[in-house]
XYZ file of C-alpha atoms in Angstrom:
82
model
C -87.108 104.782 -124.419
C -86.826 104.992 -127.345
C -83.535 107.737 -128.401
C -84.426 106.675 -132.442
C -85.303 110.237 -133.313
C -82.087 110.834 -131.626
C -79.670 108.032 -133.056
C -77.198 110.652 -136.013
C -77.087 112.785 -132.486
C -76.632 110.283 -130.487
C -73.831 108.571 -132.549
C -72.495 111.738 -133.545
C -71.808 113.424 -129.865
C -72.536 110.872 -127.095
C -69.579 108.472 -128.313
C -66.978 109.193 -125.597
C -65.886 107.896 -122.498
C -67.866 108.491 -119.123
C -71.363 108.408 -121.417
C -73.051 105.109 -120.684
C -74.932 104.289 -123.756
C -77.318 101.878 -121.599
C -78.667 104.488 -119.887
C -81.033 106.836 -120.297
C -80.129 109.880 -118.547
C -76.308 109.211 -119.258
C -77.521 110.334 -123.351
C -79.967 112.987 -121.649
C -77.223 114.371 -120.547
C -74.919 114.556 -123.284
C -77.364 114.955 -125.535
C -78.821 118.300 -123.427
C -75.129 119.579 -123.274
C -74.205 119.629 -126.726
C -77.443 120.853 -127.662
C -76.049 124.258 -125.182
C -73.166 124.619 -127.267
C -73.030 126.506 -130.706
C -70.545 124.226 -132.098
C -73.852 120.572 -131.564
C -77.418 121.301 -132.530
C -79.778 118.333 -132.415
C -81.856 117.264 -134.640
C -85.273 119.248 -134.227
C -86.975 115.766 -133.369
C -84.231 114.390 -130.955
C -84.446 118.411 -129.073
C -88.020 117.274 -128.542
C -87.502 113.739 -127.703
C -85.163 115.149 -124.814
C -87.073 118.439 -123.818
C -90.945 115.563 -124.115
C -89.126 113.757 -121.514
C -87.210 116.115 -119.501
C -91.028 117.288 -119.164
C -91.736 113.464 -118.179
C -88.910 113.617 -115.449
C -90.272 116.535 -113.583
C -94.274 115.467 -113.901
C -93.468 112.571 -111.968
C -94.488 112.574 -107.614
C -90.660 111.907 -107.284
C -89.290 114.777 -108.904
C -92.280 116.977 -107.435
C -91.346 115.295 -103.631
C -87.554 115.719 -103.932
C -88.569 119.010 -104.916
C -90.571 119.924 -101.667
C -87.843 118.772 -100.027
C -83.988 119.568 -101.752
C -85.818 123.041 -103.140
C -87.823 124.398 -99.705
C -86.619 127.321 -99.591
C -86.261 128.940 -103.264
C -89.918 127.093 -103.992
C -91.221 129.184 -100.708
C -91.036 132.124 -102.653
C -92.966 131.686 -105.790
C -96.440 131.826 -104.661
C -98.934 128.383 -105.376
C -95.407 126.817 -106.224
C -95.887 124.508 -103.085
């Protein structure tokens, strides 16, 4: 995945211990956590990229299968979701 839209935000927010800059999920987690604070905001293009990454991830069949297995009770409460 290309993080060009987030390059400045990554250098500003994610260059710290515990963030593996070679791992897409680690970068996304860092950016998502940073984007949820009032003191650190993401550039609009970066925010859009993080959103698209998460959307694509949740549409993957492996994610859906895991959700059905581990969230069965919660999903059963929502009509039409299973």
